[in-house]
Amino acid sequence: MTKPNSFTTQPDKDGHFGAYGGRFVPETLMPLVLAVEAAYEQAKADPAFQVELDYYLKHYVGRPSPLFYAQRLTEHLGGAKIYLKREELNHTGAHKINHCMGQILLAKRMGKTRIIAETGAGQHGVATATVAALFNLPCTIYMGELDIERQKPNVFRMRLLGAEVKAVTSGSRSLKDAMNGALRDWVANVEDTFYIIGTVGGPHPYPMMVRDFQSVIGRETRAQMMEAEGRLPDSLVACVGGGSNAIGLFYDFLNDPEVAMYAVEAAGLGLDSGKHAATLTGGHMGILHGMRTYFLQNEDGQIEEAHSISAGLDYPGIGPEHAWLFDQKRVTYVSATDDESVEAFQLCAKMEGTLPALESAHALAFVTRFAPTLPRDHLMVVNLSGRGDKDIFTIADRLGVVL
Amino acid sequence: MSRIATRFAALKAANRKAFITFTSAGDPDLETFSAILAAQPAAGVDLIEIGMPFSDPVADGPAIEKANLRAFAAGINMKKILGIVADFRKTNKDTPIILMGYANPVYAYGLEKFVGDAHASGVDGLIIADLPPEEDTELRSFAVKKNIDVIRLLTPTTDEKRLPVVLNGASGFLYYVSVAGITGTKQAGVESVRRAVDAIRPHTNLPIGVGFGIATPEQAQEIAKHADAVIVGSAIVNRIAANLDDAGKAKPGLVGDVLGFIQALADATHRN
């Protein structure tokens, strides 16, 4: 394979990242996704759009998020110097608000009057319900019945924010099925509805658009690291389900060959157990939810259920740009199990006084394995993509504690 | 001429409208499905769509999703679907068979191999719900060599700008999706269908079939006044579901009842 001159020229005009991406949607939706694309291209070229987005990111979301030197964790692990990119300090407690703010401003520009979204852990649902409340638009969130059970606090938060939470009872009753539910709603409500997708997935332009909105994470990290250390980091680490926080951190560094990147998939009960969500490790190229990418599937092309203790990583696919970066070997895809992540969750709580989201705890789990093998002058940035308050019931259950 | 073109030409010569059914392969079990399939031509069905069940049918409503689950429980897979068509072709050489489904199982089978095996089994057309014109070039390149039609869909959201994109490369017939939504959940409005079909007609010589949201013989008769073909799916699938016992097994009389309903729909369509 020849190495591309640049890793930031994807996708092509039809939304292809190499062989991945595209627009694999029913014909009813085609005019809509083309309209979203046209509106986004227009917005991108309009300085007023960026000014408005920047205003809300600064004054409402609370950006920039800090880059914090995790001194105790660094000393405990005894290797790389670890920085935490603190996306969990954003309003609503995760990075999801970055792309929700961008998308709702676009929805307003397009004159849409109703918002829908899917959610797994509920972080994207809460962020969507939040911006919908802010801009006074009715909002329906699709969520798998299983996730509603394991993410009760976020379900209640969404309802408090005025959103309708619709339980999806089909299939594995988790994130994949929530996305099916949202797509079915969109097909039936084409006139007035804007679909705020929660990851770098779905049909073009969503993977590109969500990436663009999330890339603020990496841009800030670059400036903050230059200020703190006077040079670029040596490595970046982020968890990956669909891959929005990972691409957000990585994108600005893709053309800096000295910056290594590690994306951590959810290995669930273990890669050999058959119960995991490690799409790139255990999946094959396929087509679902508007995109060609890697999916967990059986030999007859039926999508298989993913498993992860973390609802936000419990998805059998991955964003198409990640599939491309995987093929290009620009990003190294590794994994962490449920058990390792629960360990890392507790370690981060005790060492840094921060409860990480179980999703982010997967990134930390890899760090606990990897950082000790590195020299002390190795600068590592870990994306702390969300906070873990939503996960305390899952953790308590795991530890045998009755709340 | 393909079997689909031949059938539509014959219907046109006889001044008749086509009646097309949709059922999910292997629903409610392989044996019952094949029994219903074999009897459809005699019940007045002109073309037959067979659904290829998929785990994540985003264009379908609950009726067809449940049918897929029944078919999976009965052990359906892509190879068996092609086997069912091959069996049907042993006794029927004229009724076109169209496989309808989603891209992933077809790609997992291997696009070229699938088209080749489908052709060998006696398949005449393919409708892949999540392969819009922008993404079906590869499929059509294989299909055209085997004289298999890749049927394109038009919808209430198809505007003047979109129409030529969909028509460019269309073959067999055009499938007008009469409601914006998933299968079997909304009712088609006769007036809006008439307007849409009239708007498409001047731009194509292909027959226009109308589906989604047609559930009764009365609706079929009304829609057939304006279209070249009427397609009914979810209502038939619901009829199958209504003839299952608590364990989900086919009750005696299922085949007869379902075929009776199909006959009534076909007769109503042909009354035009």
XYZ file of C-alpha atoms in Angstrom:
675
model
C 0.000 0.000 0.000
C 1.303 3.462 -0.857
C 1.267 5.973 1.936
C -0.940 8.973 1.198
C 0.675 12.417 1.146
C -1.946 13.668 3.547
C -4.331 12.004 5.968
C -6.687 14.966 5.983
C -7.990 15.029 2.416
C -10.713 12.430 2.991
C -13.547 11.935 2.201
C -14.085 12.366 -1.556
C -17.143 14.234 -2.847
C -19.377 11.189 -2.347
C -18.240 10.702 1.216
C -15.800 7.855 0.650
C -12.829 7.425 2.967
C -10.888 5.092 0.685
C -13.258 2.139 0.273
C -15.382 3.159 3.270
C -18.207 5.564 3.996
C -20.662 6.529 1.264
C -24.420 7.011 1.445
C -26.164 3.668 1.841
C -29.641 4.863 2.735
C -33.142 4.163 1.413
C -34.063 6.367 -1.532
C -36.585 8.295 0.601
C -33.675 9.665 2.619
C -31.348 10.450 -0.279
C -32.719 13.950 -0.989
C -32.427 14.674 2.743
C -28.835 13.607 3.202
C -27.944 15.543 0.057
C -29.700 18.593 1.520
C -27.805 18.233 4.811
C -24.581 17.999 2.833
C -25.356 21.108 0.775
C -26.382 23.058 3.878
C -23.249 21.990 5.721
C -20.950 22.974 2.830
C -22.656 26.344 2.735
C -22.371 26.809 6.504
C -18.712 25.818 6.473
C -18.017 28.534 3.932
C -19.924 31.133 5.955
C -17.749 32.845 8.593
C -20.900 33.809 10.508
C -21.621 30.130 11.153
C -18.210 29.559 12.746
C -18.566 32.742 14.787
C -21.909 31.566 16.130
C -20.568 28.082 16.865
C -17.506 29.499 18.622
C -19.720 31.725 20.742
C -21.768 28.809 22.047
C -18.730 26.568 22.479
C -17.070 29.218 24.642
C -19.970 30.604 26.635
C -22.316 27.633 26.841
C -20.185 24.496 26.538
C -17.272 26.006 28.447
C -14.485 25.491 25.936
C -11.588 25.258 25.812
C -11.505 22.196 28.027
C -8.341 21.942 30.147
C -5.340 19.757 29.398
C -4.369 18.505 32.837
C -1.093 16.883 33.819
C -2.091 13.735 35.739
C 0.857 13.746 38.095
C -0.214 11.016 40.520
C -1.293 8.628 37.761
C 1.976 9.303 35.952
C 4.034 8.550 39.080
C 1.947 5.493 39.896
C 2.463 3.982 36.439
C 6.103 5.051 36.357
C 6.482 5.684 32.631
C 5.046 8.180 30.159
C 4.031 11.644 31.305
C 0.251 11.519 31.128
C -1.994 14.437 30.284
C -5.775 14.221 30.429
C -7.795 16.163 27.864
C -10.727 16.981 30.063
C -13.753 16.732 27.797
C -15.708 15.510 30.810
C -15.740 19.108 32.060
C -17.824 20.268 29.112
C -21.431 21.157 29.825
C -23.405 17.863 29.967
C -20.251 15.980 30.925
C -18.865 14.627 27.668
C -17.480 15.521 24.261
C -20.853 14.839 22.594
C -22.007 18.443 23.077
C -19.342 19.582 20.555
C -21.064 17.942 17.591
C -24.554 18.541 18.960
C -23.969 22.283 19.032
C -22.688 22.236 15.457
C -25.550 20.111 14.212
C -28.335 22.051 15.907
C -27.026 25.322 14.499
C -27.145 23.662 11.085
C -30.676 22.374 11.746
C -31.735 25.931 12.551
C -30.147 27.237 9.351
C -32.083 24.605 7.419
C -35.333 25.673 9.059
C -35.949 22.274 10.636
C -38.400 22.276 13.521
C -37.938 18.854 15.118
C -34.866 16.997 16.358
C -34.251 13.259 16.654
C -31.202 11.343 17.847
C -30.058 7.910 18.927
C -28.134 7.268 22.082
C -26.276 4.418 23.738
C -24.868 5.532 27.076
C -27.177 8.506 27.023
C -24.375 11.075 26.737
C -25.276 11.970 23.169
C -28.963 11.875 24.086
C -28.432 14.257 26.980
C -26.314 16.573 24.830
C -28.956 16.540 22.074
C -31.800 17.135 24.541
C -29.754 20.005 25.991
C -29.220 21.870 22.732
C -32.828 21.158 21.698
C -33.989 22.811 24.937
C -31.605 25.722 24.415
C -32.986 26.387 20.947
C -36.572 25.485 21.818
C -37.000 22.579 19.407
C -38.998 19.437 20.253
C -36.752 16.414 20.522
C -37.187 12.641 20.432
C -34.358 10.349 21.545
C -34.234 6.677 20.557
C -32.590 4.413 23.093
C -32.353 0.638 23.365
C -34.451 -0.878 26.131
C -31.342 -2.523 27.605
C -29.516 0.821 27.717
C -32.514 2.528 29.313
C -32.151 0.003 32.112
C -28.414 0.476 32.600
C -28.310 4.237 32.119
C -31.291 5.326 34.211
C -29.784 8.631 35.398
C -29.265 9.828 31.821
C -32.779 8.780 30.824
C -34.176 10.927 33.609
C -31.877 13.818 32.670
C -33.153 13.716 29.079
C -36.742 13.773 30.289
C -36.017 16.690 32.606
C -34.616 18.519 29.593
C -37.956 18.072 27.875
C -37.014 15.278 25.466
C -39.193 12.310 24.687
C -37.199 9.084 25.203
C -38.486 6.246 23.042
C -37.501 2.716 24.005
C -36.356 0.501 21.135
C -37.301 -3.098 21.853
C -36.008 -4.808 18.713
C -32.748 -6.669 18.154
C -30.091 -6.349 20.833
C -32.009 -3.414 22.371
C -28.871 -1.278 22.450
C -27.130 1.403 20.379
C -27.391 -0.309 16.972
C -31.142 -0.719 17.401
C -31.523 2.844 18.650
C -29.958 3.989 15.374
C -32.413 1.798 13.424
C -35.228 3.465 15.366
C -33.989 6.960 14.599
C -33.527 6.169 10.885
C -37.092 4.809 10.689
C -38.384 7.971 12.331
C -36.427 10.123 9.871
C -37.818 8.251 6.836
C -41.330 8.903 8.136
C -40.784 12.574 9.069
C -38.724 13.860 6.201
C -40.193 17.337 5.976
C -39.491 18.844 9.378
C -36.944 16.646 11.116
C -33.179 16.952 11.547
C -31.327 13.841 12.682
C -28.449 14.708 15.030
C -26.191 11.667 14.690
C -24.050 10.938 17.740
C -20.890 9.606 16.186
C -18.653 9.764 13.121
C -21.000 7.303 11.419
C -24.120 7.220 9.278
C -24.366 8.383 5.660
C -22.184 11.152 4.210
C -21.889 13.984 5.282
C -22.295 12.889 8.901
C -18.928 11.153 9.428
C -17.142 14.191 7.982
C -19.358 16.758 9.679
C -19.186 15.193 13.145
C -15.412 14.860 12.752
C -15.117 18.517 11.826
C -17.143 19.570 14.869
C -15.118 17.289 17.170
C -11.724 18.262 15.770
C -11.721 21.234 18.153
C -10.439 18.729 20.753
C -7.198 18.117 18.872
C -6.705 21.766 17.913
C -6.950 22.814 21.543
C -4.691 19.959 22.623
C -1.988 21.061 20.192
C -1.979 24.625 21.500
C -2.192 23.525 25.132
C 0.652 21.021 24.766
C 2.838 23.618 23.036
C 2.182 25.923 25.954
C 2.839 23.255 28.617
C 5.783 21.412 27.072
C 6.858 23.410 24.041
C 6.447 20.462 21.715
C 3.892 18.049 20.294
C 2.799 14.998 22.274
C 4.393 11.619 21.458
C 1.152 9.702 21.680
C -2.607 10.165 21.810
C -5.001 7.654 23.358
C -8.798 7.543 23.082
C -11.550 4.963 23.368
C -13.467 4.085 20.222
C -16.999 2.813 19.705
C -18.301 4.754 16.730
C -15.203 6.882 17.166
C -16.213 10.530 17.622
C -13.974 11.436 20.565
C -11.018 9.551 19.073
C -11.233 11.262 15.693
C -11.777 14.568 17.509
C -8.477 14.206 19.342
C -6.543 12.651 16.446
C -7.612 14.659 13.424
C -5.447 17.731 13.910
C -2.358 15.508 14.373
C -2.854 13.042 11.507
C -0.156 14.700 9.399
C 2.369 14.863 12.248
C 4.177 11.536 11.794
C 5.938 11.858 15.163
C 2.596 11.658 16.992
C 1.536 8.022 17.549
C -2.167 7.302 18.010
C -3.914 4.528 19.872
C -7.645 3.893 19.701
C -9.020 1.485 22.280
C -11.926 -0.770 21.316
C -14.108 -2.523 23.874
C -13.040 -6.154 24.288
C -16.022 -6.925 26.533
C -15.564 -10.316 28.146
C -12.473 -10.889 25.989
C -11.733 -11.015 22.267
C -12.005 -14.819 22.246
C -15.300 -14.843 24.148
C -17.394 -13.730 21.181
C -18.857 -11.109 23.521
C -17.087 -7.896 22.621
C -17.428 -4.705 20.564
C -13.965 -4.744 18.967
C -15.124 -4.119 15.419
C -11.764 -3.692 13.710
C -10.238 -6.656 15.516
C -13.177 -9.030 15.111
C -15.298 -7.643 12.278
C -15.430 -7.594 8.476
C -16.233 -4.992 5.871
C -19.970 -4.477 5.534
C -22.808 -2.009 5.022
C -25.209 -0.695 7.659
C -26.577 2.614 8.917
C -25.720 4.412 5.711
C -22.035 3.522 5.604
C -19.558 0.926 4.442
C -17.144 0.083 7.232
C -16.208 -2.810 9.487
C -19.046 -4.570 11.294
C -19.358 -7.539 13.584
C -21.375 -9.969 11.459
C -21.837 -13.648 10.766
C -20.883 -15.364 7.526
C -24.386 -14.772 6.110
C -24.008 -10.991 6.509
C -26.330 -10.691 9.501
C -25.124 -8.098 11.999
C -24.117 -9.574 15.329
C -24.727 -8.094 18.721
C -21.842 -6.289 20.310
C -21.094 -6.562 23.987
C -19.494 -4.052 26.281
C -20.068 -3.014 29.892
C -19.979 0.480 28.454
C -23.218 1.320 26.660
C -21.458 3.983 24.610
C -19.051 1.468 23.051
C -21.681 -1.242 22.615
C -21.946 -0.883 18.836
C -21.029 -3.512 16.206
C -19.604 -0.956 13.743
C -17.097 1.884 13.657
C -16.894 5.187 11.793
C -15.644 4.800 8.191
C -12.695 7.145 8.678
C -11.409 4.848 11.421
C -11.695 1.875 9.065
C -9.582 3.825 6.587
C -7.018 4.915 9.203
C -6.852 1.288 10.351
C -6.080 0.097 6.818
C -3.533 2.899 6.425
C -1.986 1.886 9.771
C -1.934 5.561 10.789
C -3.771 4.745 14.006
C -3.093 1.630 16.072
C -6.282 -0.082 17.239
C -6.013 -1.953 20.523
C -8.592 -3.122 23.040
C -9.460 -3.313 26.734
C -11.878 -5.673 28.495
C -14.798 -4.896 30.809
C -12.725 -5.971 33.811
C -9.690 -3.884 32.872
C -11.910 -0.849 32.368
C -13.630 -1.216 35.733
C -10.138 -1.410 37.308
C -9.021 1.694 35.439
C -12.213 3.513 36.440
C -11.367 2.983 40.100
C -7.703 3.844 39.639
C -8.535 7.158 37.992
C -11.037 7.975 40.733
C -8.477 7.393 43.497
C -5.431 8.842 41.734
C -6.910 11.884 40.047
C -10.131 12.537 41.936
C -12.103 12.073 38.735
C -14.718 9.463 37.881
C -14.171 8.750 34.184
C -16.986 7.521 31.971
C -16.750 3.758 31.479
C -16.089 4.535 27.808
C -13.070 6.700 28.682
C -11.989 4.091 31.248
C -11.214 1.806 28.279
C -8.644 4.337 27.098
C -7.251 4.552 30.639
C -7.090 0.755 30.867
C -4.809 0.690 27.848
C -2.742 3.494 29.380
C -2.183 1.457 32.543
C -0.725 -1.311 30.360
C 1.183 0.897 27.944
C 2.491 3.914 29.867
C 4.795 1.862 32.176
C 6.671 0.584 29.096
C 7.533 4.108 27.944
C 10.303 6.539 28.986
C 9.516 9.380 31.368
C 9.970 12.022 28.687
C 7.240 10.444 26.523
C 4.295 12.858 26.401
C 0.942 11.090 26.262
C -2.502 12.654 25.953
C -5.548 10.623 26.974
C -8.981 11.825 25.993
C -11.112 11.812 29.111
C -14.167 11.948 26.879
C -16.845 11.829 29.555
C -17.503 11.744 33.248
C -18.505 8.600 35.087
C -21.367 9.724 37.308
C -23.789 7.986 34.942
C -21.934 4.705 35.457
C -21.918 4.450 39.245
C -24.831 1.987 39.248
C -23.074 -0.302 36.783
C -19.851 -0.107 38.803
C -21.688 -0.717 42.088
C -23.370 -3.752 40.555
C -19.982 -4.991 39.366
C -18.464 -4.535 42.810
C -21.413 -6.163 44.559
C -22.423 -2.940 46.301
C -26.129 -2.250 46.880
C -26.927 1.467 46.606
C -36.203 -9.829 -23.329
C -36.107 -10.397 -19.575
C -38.888 -12.267 -17.818
C -39.975 -8.989 -16.164
C -40.177 -7.104 -19.479
C -41.966 -10.044 -21.120
C -44.532 -10.178 -18.338
C -45.249 -6.451 -18.411
C -45.494 -6.484 -22.213
C -48.010 -9.320 -22.081
C -50.072 -7.538 -19.426
C -50.055 -4.335 -21.432
C -51.213 -6.195 -24.533
C -54.064 -7.655 -22.481
C -54.780 -4.222 -20.982
C -54.245 -5.568 -17.484
C -52.516 -4.182 -14.423
C -49.915 -6.264 -12.648
C -50.341 -7.560 -9.122
C -47.111 -8.072 -7.156
C -46.737 -9.656 -3.726
C -43.995 -9.371 -1.137
C -43.333 -11.997 1.521
C -40.200 -12.720 3.562
C -38.364 -15.867 2.508
C -38.832 -18.632 5.067
C -41.776 -16.990 6.863
C -43.293 -18.587 8.881
C -41.239 -21.690 8.053
C -39.507 -22.920 4.912
C -42.108 -25.509 3.948
C -45.137 -23.231 4.404
C -43.376 -20.414 2.578
C -42.651 -22.619 -0.436
C -46.263 -23.870 -0.459
C -47.589 -20.276 -0.579
C -45.019 -19.314 -3.206
C -45.830 -22.216 -5.537
C -49.555 -21.393 -5.491
C -49.268 -17.647 -6.105
C -49.316 -17.643 -9.939
C -52.568 -19.596 -9.936
C -53.983 -17.093 -7.421
C -53.431 -14.290 -9.920
C -50.018 -12.984 -8.915
C -48.123 -11.579 -11.890
C -44.701 -10.904 -10.340
C -43.341 -12.096 -6.996
C -41.042 -10.249 -4.632
C -39.250 -12.356 -2.055
C -37.674 -10.622 0.923
C -34.172 -11.601 1.943
C -34.359 -11.299 5.729
C -31.816 -8.993 7.364
C -31.012 -8.404 11.012
C -31.420 -4.618 10.691
C -34.156 -3.799 8.174
C -34.255 -0.012 8.561
C -36.702 0.540 5.697
C -39.217 -1.909 7.150
C -41.869 -1.665 9.819
C -42.645 -4.099 12.637
C -44.650 -6.552 10.464
C -41.769 -7.390 8.153
C -39.196 -7.187 10.931
C -41.141 -9.852 12.840
C -41.470 -11.940 9.684
C -37.686 -11.807 9.353
C -37.274 -13.054 12.911
C -39.651 -15.965 12.214
C -37.673 -16.798 9.105
C -34.377 -16.717 10.986
C -35.838 -19.004 13.643
C -36.812 -21.356 10.812
C -33.183 -21.368 9.655
C -33.331 -19.162 6.559
C -30.105 -17.978 4.952
C -29.024 -16.674 1.561
C -28.240 -20.091 0.109
C -31.648 -21.441 1.142
C -33.392 -18.428 -0.418
C -31.742 -19.170 -3.758
C -32.699 -22.833 -3.295
C -36.349 -21.848 -2.782
C -36.306 -19.869 -6.033
C -34.646 -22.761 -7.898
C -37.371 -25.128 -6.649
C -40.077 -22.702 -7.775
C -38.517 -22.486 -11.233
C -38.769 -26.265 -11.693
C -42.498 -25.846 -12.242
C -42.826 -22.198 -13.245
C -40.890 -20.662 -16.118
C -42.818 -17.419 -16.598
C -43.537 -15.592 -13.347
C -40.752 -13.126 -12.590
C -39.068 -13.427 -9.209
C -37.529 -10.358 -7.615
C -35.374 -10.598 -4.524
C -35.671 -7.633 -2.194
C -33.407 -6.916 0.730
C -30.445 -5.014 2.077
C -26.893 -4.615 0.880
C -24.957 -6.332 3.641
C -26.040 -9.960 3.163
C -25.569 -9.570 -0.601
C -22.070 -8.141 -0.195
C -21.195 -10.757 2.426
C -22.185 -13.436 -0.122
C -19.949 -11.762 -2.684
C -21.573 -9.442 -5.194
C -20.536 -11.210 -8.394
C -21.107 -14.684 -6.975
C -24.511 -13.646 -5.667
C -25.629 -12.282 -9.030
C -24.333 -15.418 -10.748
C -26.050 -17.799 -8.317
C -29.259 -15.743 -8.354
C -29.325 -15.922 -12.134
C -28.724 -19.669 -12.070
C -31.607 -20.059 -9.586
C -34.004 -18.174 -11.837
C -34.042 -14.730 -10.194
C -35.065 -11.897 -12.526
C -34.681 -8.743 -10.492
C -33.117 -7.246 -7.392
C -34.289 -4.453 -5.113
C -31.681 -3.459 -2.552
C -33.301 -0.953 -0.225
C -30.096 0.697 0.967
C -28.280 0.869 -2.364
C -29.325 4.211 -3.886
C -28.219 4.987 -7.467
C -25.024 6.592 -6.134
C -23.961 3.230 -4.688
C -25.372 0.570 -7.041
C -22.934 0.882 -9.963
C -20.990 -2.237 -8.988
C -24.130 -4.333 -8.541
C -25.535 -3.206 -11.883
C -22.262 -3.987 -13.658
C -22.643 -7.645 -12.673
C -26.429 -7.765 -13.010
C -26.511 -6.448 -16.575
C -24.296 -9.342 -17.709
C -26.815 -11.827 -16.325
C -29.890 -10.002 -17.611
C -31.028 -9.291 -14.046
C -32.895 -6.022 -13.526
C -31.861 -3.744 -10.667
C -35.101 -2.029 -9.775
C -34.917 1.586 -8.672
C -37.201 3.277 -6.174
C -38.911 6.633 -6.420
C -40.450 8.242 -3.348
C -42.536 11.244 -2.283
C -39.204 12.989 -1.591
C -37.965 12.517 -5.167
C -37.906 15.992 -6.672
C -37.213 17.208 -10.210
C -33.502 17.304 -9.522
C -33.446 13.770 -8.169
C -35.705 12.115 -10.760
C -33.144 11.893 -13.610
C -30.559 10.443 -11.201
C -32.921 7.609 -10.310
C -34.111 7.018 -13.895
C -30.582 6.883 -15.297
C -29.760 3.166 -15.210
C -33.201 1.983 -14.078
C -34.507 -1.242 -15.586
C -37.350 -3.753 -15.191
C -39.898 -1.419 -13.684
C -39.948 1.586 -11.375
C -41.064 1.097 -7.815
C -42.919 4.129 -6.492
C -42.849 4.111 -2.684
C -46.195 5.753 -2.073
C -45.613 6.998 1.465
C -42.640 8.610 3.162
C -41.996 6.057 5.834
C -41.267 2.440 6.555
C -43.273 -0.480 5.193
C -46.765 -1.190 6.468
C -47.301 1.814 8.711
C -49.097 4.482 6.683
C -51.879 4.407 4.148
C -51.213 5.486 0.586
C -53.271 8.458 -0.601
C -54.808 7.753 -4.013
C -54.696 11.378 -5.101
C -51.040 11.872 -4.188
C -50.136 8.601 -5.925
C -51.963 9.713 -9.063
C -50.114 13.014 -9.098
C -46.739 11.377 -8.508
C -47.205 8.707 -11.180
C -48.426 11.307 -13.685
C -45.316 13.372 -12.977
C -42.972 10.421 -13.513
C -44.699 8.987 -16.598
C -43.436 11.454 -19.238
C -39.829 10.763 -18.273
C -39.758 6.982 -18.693
C -40.994 4.070 -20.758
C -40.680 1.663 -17.824
C -43.795 0.360 -16.080
C -44.518 2.033 -12.729
C -45.434 -0.103 -9.736
C -46.792 1.382 -6.533
C -46.127 -0.121 -3.120
C -45.954 0.682 0.642
C -49.249 1.426 2.348
C -51.597 -0.704 0.222
C -53.391 -3.173 2.473
C -56.873 -4.004 1.110
C -58.449 -5.121 -2.187
C -60.318 -1.777 -2.286
C -57.067 0.190 -2.068
C -55.415 -2.088 -4.622
C -58.260 -1.454 -7.053
C -58.061 2.319 -6.589
C -54.269 2.495 -6.927
C -54.306 0.183 -9.974
C -56.318 2.812 -11.854
C -53.226 5.027 -11.885
C -50.295 2.608 -11.847
C -49.046 -0.281 -13.973
C -48.592 -2.511 -10.961
C -49.759 -2.751 -7.377
C -47.424 -4.169 -4.741
C -48.695 -5.510 -1.415
C -46.343 -6.734 1.316
C -47.017 -6.028 4.978
C -50.744 -6.820 4.728
C -49.949 -10.301 3.426
C -47.246 -10.745 6.045
C -49.804 -9.725 8.696
C -52.194 -12.326 7.296
C -49.499 -14.962 7.777
C -48.930 -13.758 11.349
C -52.662 -13.951 12.078
C -52.593 -17.644 11.221
C -49.920 -18.616 13.746
C -50.546 -20.339 17.062
C -49.178 -19.124 20.388
C -45.905 -20.939 19.758
C -45.552 -19.141 16.430
C -46.241 -22.277 14.369
C -48.456 -22.276 11.275
C -52.040 -23.254 12.072
C -53.805 -25.649 9.699
C -55.468 -23.582 7.013
C -52.773 -20.852 6.914
C -51.840 -21.478 3.305
C -55.470 -21.442 2.146
C -56.327 -18.303 4.071
C -53.277 -16.378 2.869
C -53.824 -17.440 -0.733
C -57.482 -16.434 -0.469
C -56.397 -12.957 0.584
C -53.824 -12.808 -2.208
C -56.485 -13.881 -4.706
C -58.815 -11.120 -3.509
C -56.057 -8.522 -3.897
C -55.154 -9.853 -7.356
C -58.783 -9.865 -8.493
C -59.285 -6.302 -7.298
C -56.128 -5.178 -9.123
C -57.210 -6.937 -12.314
C -60.686 -5.416 -12.203
C -59.221 -2.318 -13.873
